CSV table of C-alpha atoms in Angstrom, one decimal:
chain,number,residue,atom,x,y,z
G,1301,MET,CA,-17.0,6.5,-23.0
G,1302,SER,CA,-14.6,9.5,-23.1
G,1303,GLY,CA,-13.7,11.6,-26.1
G,1304,LYS,CA,-15.5,11.7,-29.5
G,1305,VAL,CA,-17.6,8.8,-30.9
G,1306,ARG,CA,-15.6,7.3,-33.8
G,1307,VAL,CA,-18.0,6.5,-36.7
G,1308,LEU,CA,-17.7,4.5,-39.9
G,1309,ILE,CA,-20.2,5.5,-42.6
G,1310,VAL,CA,-21.3,2.8,-45.1
G,1311,ASP,CA,-23.3,3.8,-48.2
G,1312,ASP,CA,-23.0,2.9,-51.8
G,1313,SER,CA,-23.7,6.5,-52.9
G,1314,ALA,CA,-20.7,8.8,-52.8
G,1315,LEU,CA,-23.0,11.8,-52.5
G,1316,VAL,CA,-24.7,10.4,-49.4
G,1317,ARG,CA,-21.3,9.4,-47.9
G,1318,GLN,CA,-20.2,13.0,-48.3
G,1319,LEU,CA,-23.5,14.5,-46.8
G,1320,LEU,CA,-23.4,12.2,-43.9
G,1321,SER,CA,-19.7,12.8,-43.3
G,1322,LYS,CA,-20.2,16.5,-43.3
G,1323,GLY,CA,-23.3,16.3,-41.1
G,1324,LEU,CA,-21.9,13.9,-38.5
G,1325,GLY,CA,-18.5,15.7,-38.5
G,1326,SER,CA,-20.2,19.0,-37.6
G,1327,ASP,CA,-21.1,17.5,-34.2
G,1328,ALA,CA,-18.4,18.2,-31.7
G,1329,GLY,CA,-18.9,14.8,-30.1
G,1330,ILE,CA,-18.5,12.8,-33.3
G,1331,GLU,CA,-15.4,11.9,-35.4
G,1332,VAL,CA,-15.9,10.2,-38.8
G,1333,VAL,CA,-12.9,7.9,-39.1
G,1334,ALA,CA,-13.7,6.4,-42.5
G,1335,THR,CA,-16.4,5.8,-45.2
G,1336,ALA,CA,-17.1,2.7,-47.3
G,1337,GLY,CA,-19.0,2.2,-50.5
G,1338,ASP,CA,-19.9,-1.5,-49.7
G,1339,PRO,CA,-19.9,-4.0,-46.9
G,1340,TYR,CA,-16.6,-5.6,-48.1
G,1341,ALA,CA,-14.7,-2.4,-47.7
G,1342,ALA,CA,-16.6,-1.7,-44.5
G,1343,ARG,CA,-15.4,-5.0,-43.0
G,1344,ASP,CA,-11.8,-4.1,-43.7
G,1345,HIS,CA,-12.2,-0.7,-42.0
G,1346,ILE,CA,-13.9,-2.3,-39.0
G,1347,ALA,CA,-11.1,-4.8,-38.5
G,1348,ARG,CA,-8.4,-2.1,-38.9
G,1349,LEU,CA,-9.9,0.9,-37.2
G,1350,ARG,CA,-12.4,-0.6,-34.7
G,1351,PRO,CA,-14.9,2.3,-34.8
G,1352,ASP,CA,-17.3,2.8,-32.0
G,1353,VAL,CA,-20.4,3.0,-34.2
G,1354,MET,CA,-21.3,2.2,-37.8
G,1355,THR,CA,-24.0,3.9,-39.9
G,1356,LEU,CA,-25.2,1.4,-42.5
G,1357,ASP,CA,-27.3,2.0,-45.7
G,1358,VAL,CA,-30.2,-0.5,-45.8
G,1359,GLU,CA,-30.3,-1.1,-49.6
G,1360,MET,CA,-26.9,-1.7,-51.3
G,1361,PRO,CA,-26.2,-3.5,-54.6
G,1362,ARG,CA,-23.6,-6.1,-53.6
G,1363,MET,CA,-25.0,-7.1,-50.2
G,1364,ASP,CA,-28.0,-5.5,-48.3
G,1365,GLY,CA,-27.7,-4.3,-44.8
G,1366,VAL,CA,-29.4,-7.2,-43.1
G,1367,GLU,CA,-27.2,-9.8,-44.8
G,1368,PHE,CA,-24.1,-7.8,-43.9
G,1369,LEU,CA,-25.2,-7.7,-40.2
G,1370,ARG,CA,-25.9,-11.4,-40.1
G,1371,ARG,CA,-22.3,-12.0,-41.2
G,1372,LEU,CA,-20.7,-9.2,-39.3
G,1373,MET,CA,-22.2,-9.3,-35.8
G,1374,PRO,CA,-21.1,-12.8,-34.7
G,1375,GLN,CA,-17.5,-11.8,-35.6
G,1376,TYR,CA,-17.2,-8.1,-35.0
G,1377,PRO,CA,-20.1,-6.9,-32.8
G,1378,ILE,CA,-20.5,-3.1,-33.3
G,1379,PRO,CA,-23.4,-0.8,-32.6
G,1380,VAL,CA,-25.1,0.0,-35.9
G,1381,VAL,CA,-27.6,2.7,-36.8
G,1382,MET,CA,-29.4,1.9,-40.1
G,1383,VAL,CA,-30.0,4.6,-42.7
G,1384,SER,CA,-33.3,3.5,-44.1
G,1385,SER,CA,-35.1,4.1,-47.4
G,1386,LEU,CA,-38.9,4.3,-47.4
G,1387,THR,CA,-39.4,1.8,-50.2
G,1388,GLN,CA,-41.3,-1.4,-49.3
G,1389,ARG,CA,-38.1,-3.4,-49.6
G,1390,GLY,CA,-36.2,-0.8,-47.6
G,1391,LYS,CA,-38.7,-1.0,-44.8
G,1392,GLN,CA,-38.6,-4.8,-44.7
G,1393,ILE,CA,-34.8,-4.8,-44.6
G,1394,THR,CA,-34.8,-2.2,-41.8
G,1395,ILE,CA,-37.0,-4.4,-39.6
G,1396,ASP,CA,-34.9,-7.5,-40.4
G,1397,SER,CA,-31.8,-5.5,-39.6
G,1398,LEU,CA,-33.1,-4.6,-36.2
G,1399,ASN,CA,-33.7,-8.3,-35.6
G,1400,ALA,CA,-30.1,-9.0,-36.8
G,1401,GLY,CA,-28.5,-6.7,-34.3
G,1402,ALA,CA,-28.9,-3.0,-35.4
G,1403,VAL,CA,-29.5,-0.7,-32.5
G,1404,ASP,CA,-31.7,1.8,-34.3
G,1405,PHE,CA,-32.5,3.5,-37.6
G,1406,VAL,CA,-33.2,6.8,-39.2
G,1407,ALA,CA,-35.3,7.3,-42.4
G,1408,LYS,CA,-34.0,9.2,-45.4
G,1409,PRO,CA,-36.1,12.2,-46.3
G,1410,THR,CA,-38.4,12.0,-49.3
G,1411,THR,CA,-40.1,15.4,-49.4
G,1412,ASP,CA,-38.6,18.8,-48.8
G,1413,VAL,CA,-35.2,17.2,-48.9
G,1414,ALA,CA,-33.2,20.2,-47.7
G,1415,ARG,CA,-35.2,20.6,-44.5
G,1416,GLY,CA,-35.6,16.8,-44.2
G,1417,LEU,CA,-31.9,16.2,-44.5
G,1418,LYS,CA,-31.2,18.7,-41.7
G,1419,ALA,CA,-33.7,17.0,-39.4
G,1420,MET,CA,-32.3,13.6,-40.3
G,1421,ILE,CA,-28.7,14.6,-39.5
G,1422,LEU,CA,-29.8,15.9,-36.1
G,1423,GLU,CA,-31.6,12.6,-35.4
G,1424,LEU,CA,-28.7,10.6,-36.7
G,1425,CYS,CA,-26.2,12.5,-34.5
G,1426,ALA,CA,-28.3,11.8,-31.4
G,1427,LYS,CA,-28.8,8.1,-32.2
G,1428,VAL,CA,-25.1,7.6,-33.1
G,1429,LYS,CA,-24.1,9.0,-29.7
G,1430,LEU,CA,-26.7,6.9,-28.0
G,1431,ALA,CA,-25.6,3.8,-29.9
G,1432,ALA,CA,-22.0,4.3,-28.7
G,1433,THR,CA,-23.2,3.5,-25.1
G,1434,VAL,CA,-24.9,0.2,-26.1
G,1435,ASP,CA,-23.2,-3.1,-25.3
G,1436,VAL,CA,-23.7,-5.5,-28.3
G,1437,SER,CA,-21.1,-8.0,-27.2
G,1438,HIS,CA,-23.8,-10.6,-26.7
G,1439,TRP,CA,-23.9,-11.0,-30.5
G,1440,LYS,CA,-20.4,-12.5,-30.5
G,1441,ASN,CA,-20.5,-16.0,-31.9
G,1442,ARG,CA,-24.3,-15.9,-31.7
G,1443,ARG,CA,-26.4,-18.2,-33.8
G,1444,LYS,CA,-30.0,-17.9,-34.9
G,1445,GLU,CA,-32.1,-18.7,-31.9
G,1446,LEU,CA,-35.2,-20.8,-32.4
G,1447,PRO,CA,-38.1,-19.4,-30.4
G,1448,LYS,CA,-39.2,-21.7,-27.6
G,1449,LEU,CA,-42.9,-21.4,-27.2
G,1450,LEU,CA,-44.0,-21.6,-23.6
G,1451,LYS,CA,-46.5,-24.2,-22.6
G,1452,ALA,CA,-49.2,-23.1,-20.2
G,1453,SER,CA,-52.2,-24.7,-18.6
G,1454,GLY,CA,-55.0,-24.4,-21.2
G,1455,GLY,CA,-57.6,-24.2,-18.5
G,1456,ALA,CA,-55.8,-21.5,-16.6
G,1457,LEU,CA,-55.3,-19.4,-19.7
G,1458,ALA,CA,-58.9,-19.9,-20.7
G,1459,GLU,CA,-60.0,-18.3,-17.4
G,1460,SER,CA,-57.8,-15.3,-18.1
G,1461,THR,CA,-59.2,-14.4,-21.5
G,1462,ASP,CA,-60.6,-11.1,-20.1
G,1463,LYS,CA,-57.0,-10.0,-19.3
G,1464,VAL,CA,-55.1,-7.5,-21.5
G,1465,ILE,CA,-51.3,-7.3,-21.8
G,1466,VAL,CA,-50.1,-3.7,-22.5
G,1467,ILE,CA,-46.5,-3.3,-23.7
G,1468,GLY,CA,-44.5,-0.1,-24.3
G,1469,ALA,CA,-41.1,0.1,-26.0
G,1470,SER,CA,-38.7,2.4,-27.9
G,1471,THR,CA,-35.0,2.1,-28.7
G,1472,GLY,CA,-34.1,-1.6,-28.8
G,1473,GLY,CA,-37.7,-2.5,-28.4
G,1474,THR,CA,-38.2,-4.3,-31.7
G,1475,GLU,CA,-35.8,-7.1,-30.7
G,1476,ALA,CA,-37.0,-7.1,-27.0
G,1477,THR,CA,-40.7,-7.4,-28.1
G,1478,ARG,CA,-39.8,-10.1,-30.6
G,1479,ARG,CA,-38.1,-12.2,-27.8
G,1480,ILE,CA,-41.3,-12.0,-25.8
G,1481,ILE,CA,-44.0,-12.4,-28.4
G,1482,THR,CA,-42.3,-15.4,-30.1
G,1483,ARG,CA,-42.2,-17.3,-26.9
G,1484,LEU,CA,-45.9,-17.0,-26.0
G,1485,PRO,CA,-48.4,-19.7,-26.7
G,1486,ALA,CA,-51.2,-19.3,-29.4
G,1487,GLY,CA,-54.0,-19.0,-26.8
G,1488,PHE,CA,-52.3,-16.2,-24.8
G,1489,PRO,CA,-54.6,-13.3,-23.8
G,1490,GLY,CA,-54.8,-10.3,-26.1
G,1491,ILE,CA,-51.8,-8.0,-26.3
G,1492,VAL,CA,-51.6,-4.3,-27.3
G,1493,ILE,CA,-48.2,-2.7,-28.1
G,1494,THR,CA,-47.0,0.8,-28.7
G,1495,GLN,CA,-43.5,0.7,-30.2
G,1496,HIS,CA,-42.0,4.1,-31.2
G,1497,MET,CA,-41.8,3.8,-35.0
G,1498,PRO,CA,-42.7,6.1,-37.9
G,1499,PRO,CA,-45.6,5.4,-40.4
G,1500,GLY,CA,-45.0,2.5,-42.8
G,1501,PHE,CA,-42.6,0.6,-40.6
G,1502,THR,CA,-45.1,-0.7,-38.1
G,1503,GLN,CA,-46.9,-2.8,-40.7
G,1504,MET,CA,-43.7,-4.4,-41.8
G,1505,TYR,CA,-42.7,-5.0,-38.2
G,1506,ALA,CA,-46.1,-6.6,-37.4
G,1507,GLU,CA,-45.8,-8.9,-40.4
G,1508,SER,CA,-42.2,-9.9,-39.4
G,1509,LEU,CA,-43.4,-10.8,-35.9
G,1510,ASN,CA,-46.4,-12.6,-37.3
G,1511,ARG,CA,-44.2,-14.9,-39.3
G,1512,GLU,CA,-42.3,-16.0,-36.2
G,1513,SER,CA,-45.1,-16.2,-33.6
G,1514,ALA,CA,-47.7,-18.7,-32.5
G,1515,MET,CA,-50.0,-15.7,-31.8
G,1516,GLN,CA,-51.4,-13.7,-34.7
G,1517,VAL,CA,-49.7,-10.2,-35.0
G,1518,ARG,CA,-51.0,-7.3,-37.0
G,1519,GLU,CA,-50.9,-3.5,-37.2
G,1520,ALA,CA,-54.0,-2.3,-35.4
G,1521,LYS,CA,-56.9,-0.4,-36.9
G,1522,THR,CA,-59.9,1.2,-35.2
G,1523,GLY,CA,-62.5,-1.4,-34.2
G,1524,ASP,CA,-60.1,-4.3,-33.8
G,1525,ARG,CA,-61.1,-6.5,-30.9
G,1526,VAL,CA,-58.4,-7.2,-28.2
G,1527,ALA,CA,-58.8,-11.0,-28.2
G,1528,PRO,CA,-56.9,-14.1,-27.1
G,1529,GLY,CA,-54.3,-15.2,-29.6
G,1530,LEU,CA,-54.0,-11.7,-31.1
G,1531,VAL,CA,-51.3,-9.0,-30.8
G,1532,LEU,CA,-52.2,-5.5,-32.0
G,1533,LEU,CA,-49.4,-3.0,-32.8
G,1534,ALA,CA,-50.1,0.7,-32.7
G,1535,PRO,CA,-49.7,2.1,-36.3
G,1536,GLY,CA,-46.9,4.7,-36.8
G,1537,GLY,CA,-48.2,8.2,-36.8
G,1538,LYS,CA,-51.5,7.4,-34.9
G,1539,GLN,CA,-52.4,7.2,-31.2
G,1540,MET,CA,-53.9,3.9,-30.1
G,1541,ARG,CA,-56.3,3.6,-27.2
G,1542,VAL,CA,-58.1,0.7,-25.6
G,1543,ILE,CA,-61.8,1.1,-25.0
G,1544,ARG,CA,-64.5,-1.1,-23.5
G,1545,SER,CA,-67.4,-1.9,-25.9
G,1546,GLY,CA,-70.1,-3.9,-24.2
G,1547,GLY,CA,-68.4,-7.0,-22.9
G,1548,ARG,CA,-65.2,-6.8,-24.9
G,1549,TYR,CA,-62.2,-4.6,-25.4
G,1550,GLU,CA,-61.5,-2.8,-28.7
G,1551,VAL,CA,-58.9,-0.3,-29.9
G,1552,ILE,CA,-59.2,3.1,-31.5
G,1553,CYS,CA,-56.4,4.3,-33.7
G,1554,GLU,CA,-56.5,8.0,-34.8
G,1555,ALA,CA,-54.2,10.8,-35.9
G,1556,GLY,CA,-53.4,13.2,-33.1
G,1557,PRO,CA,-50.6,15.4,-31.6
G,1558,LYS,CA,-47.5,13.9,-30.1
G,1559,VAL,CA,-47.9,13.0,-26.4
G,1560,SER,CA,-44.7,12.8,-24.3
G,1561,GLY,CA,-42.9,13.5,-27.5
G,1562,HIS,CA,-44.3,10.6,-29.5
G,1563,CYS,CA,-47.1,9.4,-31.8
G,1564,PRO,CA,-47.8,6.7,-31.1
G,1565,SER,CA,-47.3,7.3,-27.4
G,1566,VAL,CA,-47.0,4.7,-24.6
G,1567,ASP,CA,-48.6,7.1,-22.2
G,1568,VAL,CA,-51.7,7.4,-24.4
G,1569,LEU,CA,-52.1,3.6,-24.6
G,1570,MET,CA,-51.4,2.9,-20.9
G,1571,GLU,CA,-53.7,5.7,-19.7
G,1572,SER,CA,-56.5,4.3,-21.8
G,1573,ALA,CA,-55.8,0.8,-20.3
G,1574,ALA,CA,-56.1,2.3,-16.8
G,1575,ARG,CA,-59.5,3.8,-17.6
G,1576,SER,CA,-61.0,0.9,-19.6
G,1577,VAL,CA,-59.2,-2.3,-18.4
G,1578,GLY,CA,-58.2,-1.5,-14.8
G,1579,GLY,CA,-57.2,-4.5,-12.8
G,1580,ASN,CA,-57.6,-6.8,-15.7
G,1581,ALA,CA,-54.5,-5.3,-17.3
G,1582,ILE,CA,-50.8,-6.2,-17.0
G,1583,GLY,CA,-48.3,-3.6,-18.1
G,1584,VAL,CA,-44.8,-4.3,-19.4
G,1585,MET,CA,-42.3,-1.5,-20.0
G,1586,LEU,CA,-39.4,-2.4,-22.3
G,1587,THR,CA,-36.1,-0.7,-23.3
G,1588,GLY,CA,-36.3,2.9,-24.5
G,1589,MET,CA,-35.0,6.4,-24.2
G,1590,GLY,CA,-36.9,9.0,-22.2
G,1591,SER,CA,-39.9,8.7,-20.0
G,1592,ASP,CA,-42.9,8.0,-22.3
G,1593,GLY,CA,-45.2,5.6,-20.6
G,1594,ALA,CA,-44.2,6.2,-17.0
G,1595,ARG,CA,-47.2,8.4,-16.2
G,1596,GLY,CA,-49.5,5.9,-18.0
G,1597,MET,CA,-48.1,2.9,-16.2
G,1598,LEU,CA,-48.6,4.7,-12.8
G,1599,ALA,CA,-52.2,5.3,-13.8
G,1600,MET,CA,-52.5,1.6,-14.6
G,1601,ALA,CA,-51.0,0.6,-11.2
G,1602,ARG,CA,-53.5,2.9,-9.4
G,1603,ALA,CA,-56.3,1.3,-11.3
G,1604,GLY,CA,-55.3,-2.1,-10.0
G,1605,ALA,CA,-53.0,-3.4,-12.8
G,1606,ARG,CA,-49.9,-5.4,-12.1
G,1607,ASN,CA,-46.9,-4.0,-13.9
G,1608,ILE,CA,-43.3,-5.0,-14.6
G,1609,ALA,CA,-40.3,-3.4,-16.4
G,1610,GLN,CA,-37.3,-4.7,-18.1
G,1611,ASP,CA,-34.1,-4.6,-16.0
G,1612,GLU,CA,-31.1,-2.4,-16.8
G,1613,ALA,CA,-28.7,-5.3,-17.7
G,1614,SER,CA,-30.9,-6.5,-20.5
G,1615,CYS,CA,-32.0,-3.1,-21.8
G,1616,VAL,CA,-30.4,-1.3,-24.8
G,1617,VAL,CA,-31.5,1.9,-23.1
G,1618,PHE,CA,-32.6,1.9,-19.5
G,1619,GLY,CA,-34.7,5.1,-19.7
G,1620,MET,CA,-38.4,4.3,-19.9
G,1621,PRO,CA,-38.2,1.3,-17.6
G,1622,LYS,CA,-36.1,3.2,-15.1
G,1623,VAL,CA,-38.5,6.1,-14.9
G,1624,ALA,CA,-41.6,3.8,-14.7
G,1625,PHE,CA,-40.0,1.9,-11.8
G,1626,GLU,CA,-38.9,5.1,-10.0
G,1627,MET,CA,-42.3,6.6,-10.3
G,1628,GLY,CA,-43.9,3.5,-8.9
G,1629,GLY,CA,-45.8,2.3,-11.9
G,1630,ALA,CA,-43.7,-0.8,-12.3
G,1631,LYS,CA,-43.3,-2.9,-9.2
G,1632,ARG,CA,-40.5,-5.2,-10.4
G,1633,LEU,CA,-37.5,-5.0,-12.7
G,1634,VAL,CA,-37.1,-8.2,-14.7
G,1635,PRO,CA,-34.5,-9.6,-17.1
G,1636,LEU,CA,-35.9,-9.7,-20.7
G,1637,ASP,CA,-35.8,-13.5,-21.1
G,1638,ASP,CA,-37.6,-13.9,-17.8
G,1639,ILE,CA,-40.6,-11.8,-18.9
G,1640,PRO,CA,-42.5,-14.4,-21.0
G,1641,PRO,CA,-42.6,-17.1,-18.2
G,1642,LEU,CA,-43.4,-14.5,-15.6
G,1643,LEU,CA,-46.4,-13.2,-17.7
G,1644,VAL,CA,-47.7,-16.8,-17.9
G,1645,GLY,CA,-47.2,-17.2,-14.2
G,1646,MET,CA,-49.0,-14.0,-13.4
G,1647,LEU,CA,-52.0,-15.0,-15.5
G,1648,THR,CA,-52.3,-18.6,-14.3
G,1649,GLU,CA,-51.8,-17.5,-10.7
G,1650,ARG,CA,-54.5,-14.9,-11.0
G,1651,ALA,CA,-56.8,-17.4,-12.8
G,1652,ALA,CA,-56.2,-20.1,-10.2
């Protein structure tokens, strides 16, 4: 894309619209083409101005962000960055909005507002420019997809219960992970996931996945067993590691510094899997910006794990999978919708 990224700001607060306009407008690569106080005015601006990106308030009085996206995306697909509140309702709408087509989100500051606002604006500018590169045309005329649960040989999966699936994801990963987890059978081997998300949002995301999946999904806590039929999601703000305890695998979740720029970090999870799970692990690297997880996935591969990464065409951001593949940790690049059946095949093949 050449020239400035043209942005539409949607927020019911006139003050917030003013702050976001000033903040985004201060970036030389961004032009704010319009603001709107509600989704109805926003839709008119979209039809008339065709902006490159829209920032969208999560909680609005006439129509919340997720409902607006469900109506908008099949008609006018546009990259959207959600501006999220940290209320319980706001967190839930944020997660639902990501499932409805939003590319990413930033959280509104709650403490030290002056400093928090500056940091939020910097984050929003970066995510707006990244969103402008994302192709969301696949949402055109899209209807709600019913997850198709894969069927696999019960005997083969029963013999693979000592296996652990290790997934890493960042930008675009909430939707990518959902499309994998909701298509796996209830008896699938244990799964551990690190998705880059701040505290508070991971619990909501796990609950959202749990409602749609045959497997049980929950935010992880120290001492949780990695078991068949269970998906454990690293809690925001904590590093999650897999350990071996006797004859079973467990997770440890504890506060710690950022690793590879993140907490939770995919590198931390995958390096622990290399040490504790070795050849019983399968690694999956999904869409995301940067290189977090590439080093850990290489360690997994050297320990005997078989790893795959999402291909460029199906990624929102082909960063983490690209680096993991180039470093040699991931041996194959796979379209997103081919990953669930491939995982089943890898497990039944190894168990056979």
